[in-house]
Coordinates of C-alpha atoms and ligand atoms in Angstrom, one line a residue:
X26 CA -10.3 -11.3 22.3
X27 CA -11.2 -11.6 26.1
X28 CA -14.7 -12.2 26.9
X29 CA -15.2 -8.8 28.8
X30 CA -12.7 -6.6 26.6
X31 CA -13.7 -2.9 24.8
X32 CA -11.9 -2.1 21.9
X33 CA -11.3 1.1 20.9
X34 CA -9.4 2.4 17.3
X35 CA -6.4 4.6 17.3
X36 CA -6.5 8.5 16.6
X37 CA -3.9 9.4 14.1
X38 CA -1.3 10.6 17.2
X39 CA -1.5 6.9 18.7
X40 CA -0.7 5.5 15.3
X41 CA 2.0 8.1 15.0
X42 CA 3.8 7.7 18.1
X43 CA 3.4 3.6 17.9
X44 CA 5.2 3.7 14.6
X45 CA 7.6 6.4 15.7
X46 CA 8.6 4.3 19.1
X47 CA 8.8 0.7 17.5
X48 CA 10.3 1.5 14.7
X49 CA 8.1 1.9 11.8
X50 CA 8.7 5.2 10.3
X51 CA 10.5 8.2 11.1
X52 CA 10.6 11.8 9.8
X53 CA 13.3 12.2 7.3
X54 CA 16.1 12.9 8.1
X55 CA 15.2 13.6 11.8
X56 CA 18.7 14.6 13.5
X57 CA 18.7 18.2 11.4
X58 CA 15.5 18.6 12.7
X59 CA 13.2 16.6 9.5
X60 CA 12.4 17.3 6.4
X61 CA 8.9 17.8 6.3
X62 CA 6.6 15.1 4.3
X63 CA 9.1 12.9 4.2
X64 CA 9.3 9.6 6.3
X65 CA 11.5 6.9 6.1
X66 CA 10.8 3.2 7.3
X67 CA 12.5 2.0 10.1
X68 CA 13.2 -2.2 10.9
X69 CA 9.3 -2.8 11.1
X70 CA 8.3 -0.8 8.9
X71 CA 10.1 -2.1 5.8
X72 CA 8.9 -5.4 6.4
X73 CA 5.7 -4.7 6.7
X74 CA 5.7 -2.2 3.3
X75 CA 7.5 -5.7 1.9
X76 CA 5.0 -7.7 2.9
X77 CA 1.7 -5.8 1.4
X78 CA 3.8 -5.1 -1.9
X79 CA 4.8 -8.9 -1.4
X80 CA 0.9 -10.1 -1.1
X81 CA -0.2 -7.3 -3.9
X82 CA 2.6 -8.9 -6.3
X83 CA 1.1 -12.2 -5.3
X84 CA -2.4 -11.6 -5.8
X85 CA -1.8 -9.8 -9.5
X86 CA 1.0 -12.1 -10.9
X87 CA 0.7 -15.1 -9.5
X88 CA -2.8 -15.8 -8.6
X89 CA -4.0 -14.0 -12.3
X90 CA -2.3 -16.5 -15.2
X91 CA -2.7 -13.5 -17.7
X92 CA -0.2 -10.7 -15.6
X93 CA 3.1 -10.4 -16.1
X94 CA 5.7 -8.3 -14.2
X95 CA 7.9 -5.2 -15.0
X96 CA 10.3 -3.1 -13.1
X97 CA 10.6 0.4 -15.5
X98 CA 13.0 3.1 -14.5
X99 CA 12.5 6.3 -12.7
X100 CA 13.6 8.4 -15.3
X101 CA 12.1 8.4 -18.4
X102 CA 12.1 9.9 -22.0
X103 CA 10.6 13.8 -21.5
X104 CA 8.3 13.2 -24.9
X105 CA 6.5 10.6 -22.7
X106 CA 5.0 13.0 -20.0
X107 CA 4.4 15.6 -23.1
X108 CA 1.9 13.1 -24.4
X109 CA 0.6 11.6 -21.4
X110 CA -0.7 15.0 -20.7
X111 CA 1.0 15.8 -17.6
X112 CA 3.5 18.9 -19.1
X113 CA 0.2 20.5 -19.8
X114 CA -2.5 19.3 -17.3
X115 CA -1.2 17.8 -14.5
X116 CA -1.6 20.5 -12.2
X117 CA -3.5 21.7 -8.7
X118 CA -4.8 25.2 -8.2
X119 CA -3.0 26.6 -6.0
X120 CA -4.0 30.1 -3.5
X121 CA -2.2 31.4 -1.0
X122 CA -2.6 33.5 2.2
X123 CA -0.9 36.9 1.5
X124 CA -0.2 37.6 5.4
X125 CA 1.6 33.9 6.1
X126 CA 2.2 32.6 2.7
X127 CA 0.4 29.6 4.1
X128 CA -0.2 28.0 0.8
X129 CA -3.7 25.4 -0.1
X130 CA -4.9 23.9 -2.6
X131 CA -7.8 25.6 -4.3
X132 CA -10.0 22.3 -4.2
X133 CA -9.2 21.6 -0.6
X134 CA -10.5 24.5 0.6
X135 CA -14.2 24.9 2.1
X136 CA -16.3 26.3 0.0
X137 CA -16.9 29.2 2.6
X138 CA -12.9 30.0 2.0
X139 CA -13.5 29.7 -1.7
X140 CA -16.2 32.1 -2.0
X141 CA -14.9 35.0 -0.2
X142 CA -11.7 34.1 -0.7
X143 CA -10.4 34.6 2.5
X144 CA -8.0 31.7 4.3
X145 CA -8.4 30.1 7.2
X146 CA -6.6 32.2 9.4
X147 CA -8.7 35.2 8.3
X148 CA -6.5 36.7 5.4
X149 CA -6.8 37.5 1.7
X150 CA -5.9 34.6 -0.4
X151 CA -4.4 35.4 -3.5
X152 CA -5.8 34.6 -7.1
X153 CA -5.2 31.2 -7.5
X154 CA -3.1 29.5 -10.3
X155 CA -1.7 26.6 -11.9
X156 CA 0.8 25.1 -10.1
X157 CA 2.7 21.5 -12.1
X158 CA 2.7 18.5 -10.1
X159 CA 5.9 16.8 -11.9
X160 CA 9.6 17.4 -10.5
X161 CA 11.8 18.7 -13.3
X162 CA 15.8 18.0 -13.3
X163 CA 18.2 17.5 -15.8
X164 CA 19.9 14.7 -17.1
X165 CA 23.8 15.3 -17.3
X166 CA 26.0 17.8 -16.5
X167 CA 24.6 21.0 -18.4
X168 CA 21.4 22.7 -17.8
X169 CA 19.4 23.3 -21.1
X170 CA 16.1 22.5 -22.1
X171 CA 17.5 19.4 -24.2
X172 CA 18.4 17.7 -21.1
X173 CA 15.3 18.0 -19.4
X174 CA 14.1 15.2 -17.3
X175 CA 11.0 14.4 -14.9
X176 CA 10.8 12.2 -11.9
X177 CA 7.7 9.7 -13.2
X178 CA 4.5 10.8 -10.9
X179 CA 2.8 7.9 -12.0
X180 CA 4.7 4.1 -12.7
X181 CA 1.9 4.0 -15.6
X182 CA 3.2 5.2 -18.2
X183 CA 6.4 3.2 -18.1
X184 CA 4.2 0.0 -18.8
X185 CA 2.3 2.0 -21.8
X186 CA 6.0 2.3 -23.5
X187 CA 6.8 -0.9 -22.8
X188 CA 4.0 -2.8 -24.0
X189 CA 4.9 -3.8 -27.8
X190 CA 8.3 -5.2 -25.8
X191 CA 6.1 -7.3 -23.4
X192 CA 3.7 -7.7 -26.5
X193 CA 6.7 -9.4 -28.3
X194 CA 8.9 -10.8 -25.8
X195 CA 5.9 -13.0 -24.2
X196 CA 3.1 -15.5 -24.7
X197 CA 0.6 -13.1 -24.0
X198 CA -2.5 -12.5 -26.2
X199 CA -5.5 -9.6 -25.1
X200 CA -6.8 -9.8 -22.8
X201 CA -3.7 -9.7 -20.6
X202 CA -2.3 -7.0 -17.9
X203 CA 1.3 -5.7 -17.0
X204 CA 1.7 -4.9 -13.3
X205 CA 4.5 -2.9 -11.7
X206 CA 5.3 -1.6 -8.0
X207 CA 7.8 1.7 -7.5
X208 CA 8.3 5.0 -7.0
X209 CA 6.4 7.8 -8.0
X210 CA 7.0 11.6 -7.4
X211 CA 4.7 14.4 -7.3
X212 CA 5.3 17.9 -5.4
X213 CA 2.4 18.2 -3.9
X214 CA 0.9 21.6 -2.5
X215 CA 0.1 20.5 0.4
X216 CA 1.5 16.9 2.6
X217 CA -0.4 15.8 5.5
X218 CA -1.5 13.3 7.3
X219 CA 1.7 11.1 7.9
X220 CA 2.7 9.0 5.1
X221 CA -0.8 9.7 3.6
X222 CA -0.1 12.2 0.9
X223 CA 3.8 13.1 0.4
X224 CA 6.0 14.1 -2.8
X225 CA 7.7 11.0 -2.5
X226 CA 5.6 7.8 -2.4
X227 CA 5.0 4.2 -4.0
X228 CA 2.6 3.0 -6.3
X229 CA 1.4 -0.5 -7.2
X230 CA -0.2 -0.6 -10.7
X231 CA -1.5 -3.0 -13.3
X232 CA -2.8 -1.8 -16.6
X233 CA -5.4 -4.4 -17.9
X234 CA -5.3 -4.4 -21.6
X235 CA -8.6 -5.2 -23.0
X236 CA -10.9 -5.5 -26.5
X237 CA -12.9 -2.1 -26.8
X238 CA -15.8 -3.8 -26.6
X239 CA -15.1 -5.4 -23.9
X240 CA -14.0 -2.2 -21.4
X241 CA -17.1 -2.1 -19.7
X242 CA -17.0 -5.8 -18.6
X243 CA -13.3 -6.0 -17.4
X244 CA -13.9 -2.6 -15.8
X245 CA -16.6 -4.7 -13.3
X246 CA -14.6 -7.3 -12.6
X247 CA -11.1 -5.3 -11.6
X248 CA -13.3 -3.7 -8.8
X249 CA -14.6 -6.9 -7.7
X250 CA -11.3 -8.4 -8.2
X251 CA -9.9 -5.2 -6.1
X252 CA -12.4 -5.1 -3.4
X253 CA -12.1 -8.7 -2.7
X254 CA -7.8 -8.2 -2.7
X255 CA -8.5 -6.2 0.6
X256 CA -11.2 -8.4 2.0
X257 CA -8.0 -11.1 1.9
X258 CA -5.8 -9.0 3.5
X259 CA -8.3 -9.2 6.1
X260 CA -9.2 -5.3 6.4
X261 CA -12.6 -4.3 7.5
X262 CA -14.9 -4.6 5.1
X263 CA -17.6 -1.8 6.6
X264 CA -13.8 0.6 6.2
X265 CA -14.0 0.5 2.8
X266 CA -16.5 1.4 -0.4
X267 CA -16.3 2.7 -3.4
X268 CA -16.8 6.2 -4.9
X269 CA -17.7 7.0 -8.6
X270 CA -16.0 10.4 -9.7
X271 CA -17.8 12.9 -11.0
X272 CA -18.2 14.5 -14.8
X273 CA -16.2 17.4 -13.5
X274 CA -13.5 14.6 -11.3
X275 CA -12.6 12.1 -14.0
X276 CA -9.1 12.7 -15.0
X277 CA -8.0 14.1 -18.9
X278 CA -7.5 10.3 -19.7
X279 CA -10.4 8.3 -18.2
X280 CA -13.9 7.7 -19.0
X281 CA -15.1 6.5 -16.0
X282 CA -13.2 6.3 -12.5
X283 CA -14.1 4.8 -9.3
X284 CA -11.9 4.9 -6.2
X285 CA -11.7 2.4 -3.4
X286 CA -12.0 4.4 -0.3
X287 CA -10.5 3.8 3.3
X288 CA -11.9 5.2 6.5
X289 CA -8.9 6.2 7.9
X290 CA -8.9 7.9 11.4
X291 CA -9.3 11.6 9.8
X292 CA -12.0 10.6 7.4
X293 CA -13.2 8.6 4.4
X294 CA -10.0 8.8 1.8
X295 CA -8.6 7.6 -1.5
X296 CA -6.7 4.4 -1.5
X297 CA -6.5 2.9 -5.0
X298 CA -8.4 4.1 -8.0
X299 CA -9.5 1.8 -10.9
X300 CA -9.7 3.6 -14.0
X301 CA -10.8 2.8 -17.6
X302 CA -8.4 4.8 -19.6
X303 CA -9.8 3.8 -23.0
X304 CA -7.2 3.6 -25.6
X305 CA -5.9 7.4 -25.0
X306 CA -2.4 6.9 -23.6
X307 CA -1.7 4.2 -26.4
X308 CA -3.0 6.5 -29.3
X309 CA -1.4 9.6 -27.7
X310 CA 2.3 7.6 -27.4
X311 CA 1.7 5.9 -31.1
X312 CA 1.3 10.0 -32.3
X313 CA 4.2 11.4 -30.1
X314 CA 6.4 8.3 -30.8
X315 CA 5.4 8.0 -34.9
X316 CA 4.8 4.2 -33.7
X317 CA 2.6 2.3 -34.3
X318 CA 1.4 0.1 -31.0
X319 CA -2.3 -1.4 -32.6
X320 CA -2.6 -5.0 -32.0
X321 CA -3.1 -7.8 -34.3
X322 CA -5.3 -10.8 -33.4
X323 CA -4.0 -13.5 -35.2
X324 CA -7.3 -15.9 -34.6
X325 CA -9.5 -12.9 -36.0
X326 CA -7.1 -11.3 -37.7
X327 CA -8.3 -8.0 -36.0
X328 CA -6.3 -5.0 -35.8
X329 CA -7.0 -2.7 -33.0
X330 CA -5.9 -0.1 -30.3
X331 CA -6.7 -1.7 -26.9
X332 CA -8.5 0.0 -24.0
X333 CA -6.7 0.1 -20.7
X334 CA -8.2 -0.9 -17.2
X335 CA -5.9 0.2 -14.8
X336 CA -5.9 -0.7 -11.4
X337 CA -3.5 2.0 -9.2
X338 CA -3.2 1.5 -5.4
X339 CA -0.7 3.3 -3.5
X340 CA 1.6 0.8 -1.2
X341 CA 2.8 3.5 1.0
X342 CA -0.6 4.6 1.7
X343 CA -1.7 1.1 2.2
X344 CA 0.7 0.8 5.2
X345 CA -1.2 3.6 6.6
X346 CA -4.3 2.0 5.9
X347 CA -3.2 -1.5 7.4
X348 CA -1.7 0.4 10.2
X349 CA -4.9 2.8 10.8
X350 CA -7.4 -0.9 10.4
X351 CA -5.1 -3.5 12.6
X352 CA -4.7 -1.0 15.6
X353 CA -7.1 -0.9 18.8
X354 CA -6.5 -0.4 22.2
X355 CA -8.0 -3.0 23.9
X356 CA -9.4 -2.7 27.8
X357 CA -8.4 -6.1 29.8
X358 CA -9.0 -4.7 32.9
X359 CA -10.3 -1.3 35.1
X360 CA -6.4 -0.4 34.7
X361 CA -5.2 -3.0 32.1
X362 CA -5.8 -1.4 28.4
X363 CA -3.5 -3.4 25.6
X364 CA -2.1 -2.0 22.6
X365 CA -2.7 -4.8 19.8
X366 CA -2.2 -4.5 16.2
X367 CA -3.9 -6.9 14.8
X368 CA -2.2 -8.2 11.4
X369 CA -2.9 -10.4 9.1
X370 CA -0.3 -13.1 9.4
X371 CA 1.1 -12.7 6.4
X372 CA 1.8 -8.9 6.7
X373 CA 2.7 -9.2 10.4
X374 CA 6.8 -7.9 10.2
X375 CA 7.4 -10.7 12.5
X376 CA 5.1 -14.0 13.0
X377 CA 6.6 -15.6 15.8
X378 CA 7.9 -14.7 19.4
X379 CA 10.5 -16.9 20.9
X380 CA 10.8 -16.4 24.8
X381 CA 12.4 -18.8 27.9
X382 CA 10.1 -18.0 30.7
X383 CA 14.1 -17.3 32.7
X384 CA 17.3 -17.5 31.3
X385 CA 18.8 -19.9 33.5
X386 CA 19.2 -23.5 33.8
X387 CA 19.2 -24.3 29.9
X388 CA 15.9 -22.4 29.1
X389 CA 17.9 -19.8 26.8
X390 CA 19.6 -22.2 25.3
X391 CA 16.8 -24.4 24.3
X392 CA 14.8 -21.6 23.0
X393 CA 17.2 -20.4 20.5
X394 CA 17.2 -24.1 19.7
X395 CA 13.5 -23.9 18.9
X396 CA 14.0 -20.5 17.4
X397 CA 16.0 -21.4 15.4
X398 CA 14.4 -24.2 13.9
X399 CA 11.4 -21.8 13.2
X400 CA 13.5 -19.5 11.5
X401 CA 13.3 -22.0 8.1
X402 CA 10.0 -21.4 7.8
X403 CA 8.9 -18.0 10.0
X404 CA 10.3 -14.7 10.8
X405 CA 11.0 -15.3 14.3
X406 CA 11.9 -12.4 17.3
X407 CA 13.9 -14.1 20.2
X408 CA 13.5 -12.1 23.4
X409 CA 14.7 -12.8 26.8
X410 CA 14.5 -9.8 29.2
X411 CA 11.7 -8.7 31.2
X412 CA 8.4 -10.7 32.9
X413 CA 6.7 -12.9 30.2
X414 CA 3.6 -10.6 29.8
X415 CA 5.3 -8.2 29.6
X416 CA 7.2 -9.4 26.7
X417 CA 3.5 -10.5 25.2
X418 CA 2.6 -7.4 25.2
X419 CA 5.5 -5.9 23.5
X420 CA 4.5 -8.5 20.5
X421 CA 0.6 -7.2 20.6
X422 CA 2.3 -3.8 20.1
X423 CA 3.9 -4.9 16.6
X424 CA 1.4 -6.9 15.7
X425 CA 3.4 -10.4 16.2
X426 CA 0.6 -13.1 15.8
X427 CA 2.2 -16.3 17.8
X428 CA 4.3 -16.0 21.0
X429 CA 6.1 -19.6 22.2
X430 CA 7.5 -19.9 25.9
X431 CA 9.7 -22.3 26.7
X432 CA 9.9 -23.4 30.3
X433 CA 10.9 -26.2 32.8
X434 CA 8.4 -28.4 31.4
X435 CA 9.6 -28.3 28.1
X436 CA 13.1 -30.2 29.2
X437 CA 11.0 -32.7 30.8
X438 CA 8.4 -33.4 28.2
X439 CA 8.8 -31.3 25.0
X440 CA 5.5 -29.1 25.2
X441 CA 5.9 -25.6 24.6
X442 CA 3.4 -22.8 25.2
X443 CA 2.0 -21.6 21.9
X444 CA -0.1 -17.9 22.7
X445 CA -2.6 -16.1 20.2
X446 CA -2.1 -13.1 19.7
X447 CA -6.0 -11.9 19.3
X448 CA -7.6 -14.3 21.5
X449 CA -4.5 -14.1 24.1
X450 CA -5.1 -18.3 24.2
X451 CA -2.4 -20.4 25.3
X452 CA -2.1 -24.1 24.5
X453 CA 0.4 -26.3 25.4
X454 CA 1.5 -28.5 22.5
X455 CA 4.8 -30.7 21.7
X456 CA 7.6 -28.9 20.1
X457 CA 7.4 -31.1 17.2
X458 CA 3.8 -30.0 16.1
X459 CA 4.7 -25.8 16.6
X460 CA 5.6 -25.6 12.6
X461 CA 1.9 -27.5 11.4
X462 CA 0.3 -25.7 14.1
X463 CA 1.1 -22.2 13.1
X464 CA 1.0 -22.9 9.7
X465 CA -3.2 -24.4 10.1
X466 CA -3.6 -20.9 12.3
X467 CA -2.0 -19.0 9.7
X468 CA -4.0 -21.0 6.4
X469 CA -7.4 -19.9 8.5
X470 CA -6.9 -16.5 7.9
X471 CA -5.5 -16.9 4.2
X472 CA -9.1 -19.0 3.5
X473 CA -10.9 -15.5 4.4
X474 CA -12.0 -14.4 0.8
X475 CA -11.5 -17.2 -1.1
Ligands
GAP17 N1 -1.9 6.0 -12.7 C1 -3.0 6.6 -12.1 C2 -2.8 7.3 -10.9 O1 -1.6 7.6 -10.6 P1 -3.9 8.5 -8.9 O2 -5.3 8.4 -8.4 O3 -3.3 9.9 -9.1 O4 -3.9 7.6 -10.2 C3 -3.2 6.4 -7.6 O5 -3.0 7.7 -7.9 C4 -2.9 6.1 -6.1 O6 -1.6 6.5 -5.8 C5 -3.8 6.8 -5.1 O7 -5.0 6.1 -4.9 C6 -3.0 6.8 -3.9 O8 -3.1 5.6 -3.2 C7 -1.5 6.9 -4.4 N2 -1.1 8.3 -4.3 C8 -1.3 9.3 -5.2 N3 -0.7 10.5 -4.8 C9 -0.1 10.2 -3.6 C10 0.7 11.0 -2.7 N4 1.0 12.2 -2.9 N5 1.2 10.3 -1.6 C11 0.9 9.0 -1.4 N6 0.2 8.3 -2.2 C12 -0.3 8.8 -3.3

C-alpha cells in the first residue's frame, strides 16, 4: 500500500456490482428477468469458489494424515432424513403479513414485531407455523409416497451412511474424520443478502469421529484447527470470533455448538459451525437401518458408538466472506481512489498479468512468449489494449496479485517489470528469475499461520 493511501471496505452494493461487472456471479437465469436467490458464477467466480474448496480440501485431507475423502450423492435413501430428524424437526417458524403476504421468519423478526405481532410494514402477521426446510420430489415416473425423495440439506448425513464402507475399505482406526464438499438444498423462508443465504448452496464438511471420552478434547482442537484454517487464508483476524449457541439454539442433534462468525458488511454472521453431535446420528441410523455401525478396537478390544465432531463451513458463503474481507477502495490521490481486492495468492482467480507496454515492434509477441511459459506453473491473463495503468488497475479490480510488462528493454536485456499488487512496487528483474520470484512472493503469504 502507498505511503499516504486511506482504505475504505466495500458496502454490500460495491461488492455486488464488482462481481456482477467482472464476472463473478450473476442472478440466475438473468435474461427472463432472474430467479430470485439464485446466482450462478460467472468466469471469475468459479475459479475463485475452486480455489477456496481447492485450499479447504487441502487443509482437511492433505495436511490432516487421519481424513479421508468422499463425494456422496444428492439424492439419498428417504429413511435417512426420517432418522436424522429433519422429516420431523427441521423446520423455521414461519408468519406472514396478511395485507402483502410478505412472508418472515418468526426468529428473524424484532422482538417489537414479535410481541404485537404486527409486520414491518404495519400489518397483522398471521399465527405463525411450521414450515419444512427439505425439498421433496419423487424418484421415477409416478407420484406416490413410495417414491418419495429429498434434495440432501446437509452433505452430513451421506458420510454417517457411509462410514462402516470407509470403516472397511481403509486403513483408518478412531480417531479419524471423513470430509466432503457439495451441494446442499434447503427452501429457505427467506434469501438475502447475495449469495449469503439461498435454497441452493455448497457445503464443506468433515465429521471427526472420536472416543466418547474423548469429545470434549477433539471438540477444542477442531475450533483451533478451524480458526487457524481462516487465519491461512489470510482473512482478518479482528472479522472473525466465535459464538457459543445457546440451551434454547443448539440443534436436536448436538450437545454443544459454537459458530465461527464473519463480520460481513451487513453485520456479524454465521460462517461455519463446529458441532459435537455425540453419537446421535450413528445410534439413530443403526435403529432406522436394523444395523449395527459400533466400532471395534482391535488393540482394546473395545466396542463402542463414536461421538461425531463435525466441522460444517459453507463454500458458497465463504466466497462472500473472501469477497466482503479482500475488497477496499483505496484513495491514491485527491481524485485517484483504486478498487483492489486483495486475495490471497492462492485463491486469486488469476495470479499473474501479462502485458507489452505497445503492441508493436515484437512486444506482443514476446509477451505471449513469456506468458506462455508462465502458464506451466500460474494462471496467467494476457492483456494488450489500453494504457498500462490502466490495465493495472483492471487486475487490482479482480484481485490479480502480480502484473509483468514487457517493454523495449526487455529485447535488449531480458528484464521485465514485475508489479505488486498491494504495495503497487515494481522491480525490474531478468525474465529467467519471474517463476522463483513469484513463487518466494507467493510462499510469504502461505508461511502466515503456520
Ligand atoms: N451439518 C450441519 C449443518 O448443516 P448448519 O449450521 O445448518 O449446519 C452449516 O450449516 C453451514 O452451511 C453454515 O455455517 C453456512 O455457512 C452454510 N449454510 C447453511 N444454510 C445456508 C444457506 N441457506 N445458504 C448458504 N449457506 C448456508
Amino acid at each position: 500500500m502507498s505511503d499516504h493511501a486511506t482504505t475504505s471496505a466495500g458496502t454490500m452494493e460495491h461488492i455486488v456490482s464488482l462481481c456482477k461487472r467482472r464476472g463473478f456471479v450473476f442472478q440466475s437465469s438473468d435474461i427472463y428477468g432472474g430467479l430470485s436467490s439464485a446466482w450462478d458464477y460467472g468466469p471469475l467466480g468459479v475459479e475463485l469458489k475452486n480455489r477456496i474448496q481447492r485450499f479447504w480440501w487441502r487443509e482437511m485431507t492433505q495436511l490432516h494424515d487421519d481424513i479421508v475423502g468422499l463425494d456422496a450423492a444428492i439424492m439419498m435413501h428417504p429413511r435417512v432424513w426420517e432418522a436424522s430428524g429433519h422429516v420431523d424437526s427441521f423446520s423455521d417458524l414461519m408468519v406472514e403479513d396478511t395485507v402483502t403476504n410478505e412472508r418472515f421468519r418468526w426468529d428473524h423478526l424484532p422482538e417489537e414485531n414479535q410481541r404485537t405481532k404486527i409486520s414491518p410494514a404495519g400489518n397483522p402477521l398471521s399465527e405463525p407455523k411450521q414450515f419444512n426446510l427439505m425439498f421433496k420430489t419423487h424418484l421415477g415416473p409416478v407420484q406416490e409416497s413410495s417414491s418419495v425423495v429429498y434434495l440432501r440439506p446437509e452433505t452430513a448425513q451421506g458420510i454417517y451412511v457411509n462410514y462402516k464402507n470407509v470403516l472397511q475399505t481403509s486403513r483408518v482406526r478412531i480417531p479419524f474424520g471423513i470430509a466432503q464438499v457439495g451441494k446442499a438444498f434447503r427452501n429457505e423462508i427467506v434469501t438475502k443478502n447475495f449469495i449469503f443465504r439461498t435454497c441452493e448452496f455448497e457445503q464443506m464438511e468433515m465429521q471427526f469421529f472420536v472416543h466418547p471420552s474423548e469429545d470434549e478434547k477433539w471438540f477444542e482442537y477442531w475450533k483451533e484447527q478451524r480458526i487457524n484454517y481462516y487465519r491461512k487464508m489470510g482473512i482478518k483476524m479482528d472479522r472473525l470470533r466465535f459464538a457459543q449457541h445457546g440451551p434454547d439454539e443448539l440443534a436436536h442433534y448436538a450437545k454443544d455448538a459454537f459458530d465461527i462468525q464473519f463480520l460481513f458488511p451487513f453485520g456479524w454472521q454465521e460462517l461455519e459451525g463446529i458441532h459435537n453431535r455425540t453419537d446421535f446420528d450413528l445410534s439413530r441410523h443403526s435403529e432406522f437401518a436394523g444395523k449395527d455401525l459400533s466400532y471395534l478396537d482391535d488393540l482394546t478390544k473395545e466396542r463402542y458408538l463414536p461421538y461425531i465432531i463435525e466441522t460444517s463451513a459453507g463454500l458458497t458463503r465463504s466466497v462472500l466472506m473472501v469477497l466482503s474481507d479482500a475488497y477496499e477502495e483505496e484513495t491514491i490521490a485527491e481524485d485517484d481512489v483504486r478498487t483492489v481486492l486483495r486475495f490471497h495468492p492462492d485463491l486469486a482467480p488469476i495470479t499473474v498479468g501479462v502485458f507489452p507496454l505497445v503492441k508493436k515492434d515484437g512486444l506482443a509477441e514476446l509477451a505471449r512468449d513469456i506468458e506462455r511459459e508462465l502458464r506451466e506453473d500460474f494462471t496467467t491473463f494476457y492483456d494488450q489494449s489500453g494504457a498500462i495503468g490502466r490495465r493495472y488497475r483492471r487486475q487490482d479490480e479482480i484481485g490479480t496479485p502480480y502484473c509483468i510488462t514487457i517493454d523495449y528493454e526487455t529485447k535488449e536485456n531480458n528484464t521485465v517489470t514485475l508489479r505488486y499488487r498491494d504495495s503497487m512496487e515494481q522491480v525490474r528483474i531478468p525474465v529467467a528469475e519471474l517463476t522463483i520470484r513469484i513463487k518466494q512472493a507467493i510462499r510469504e503469504y502461505q508461511r502466515v499461520g503456520e
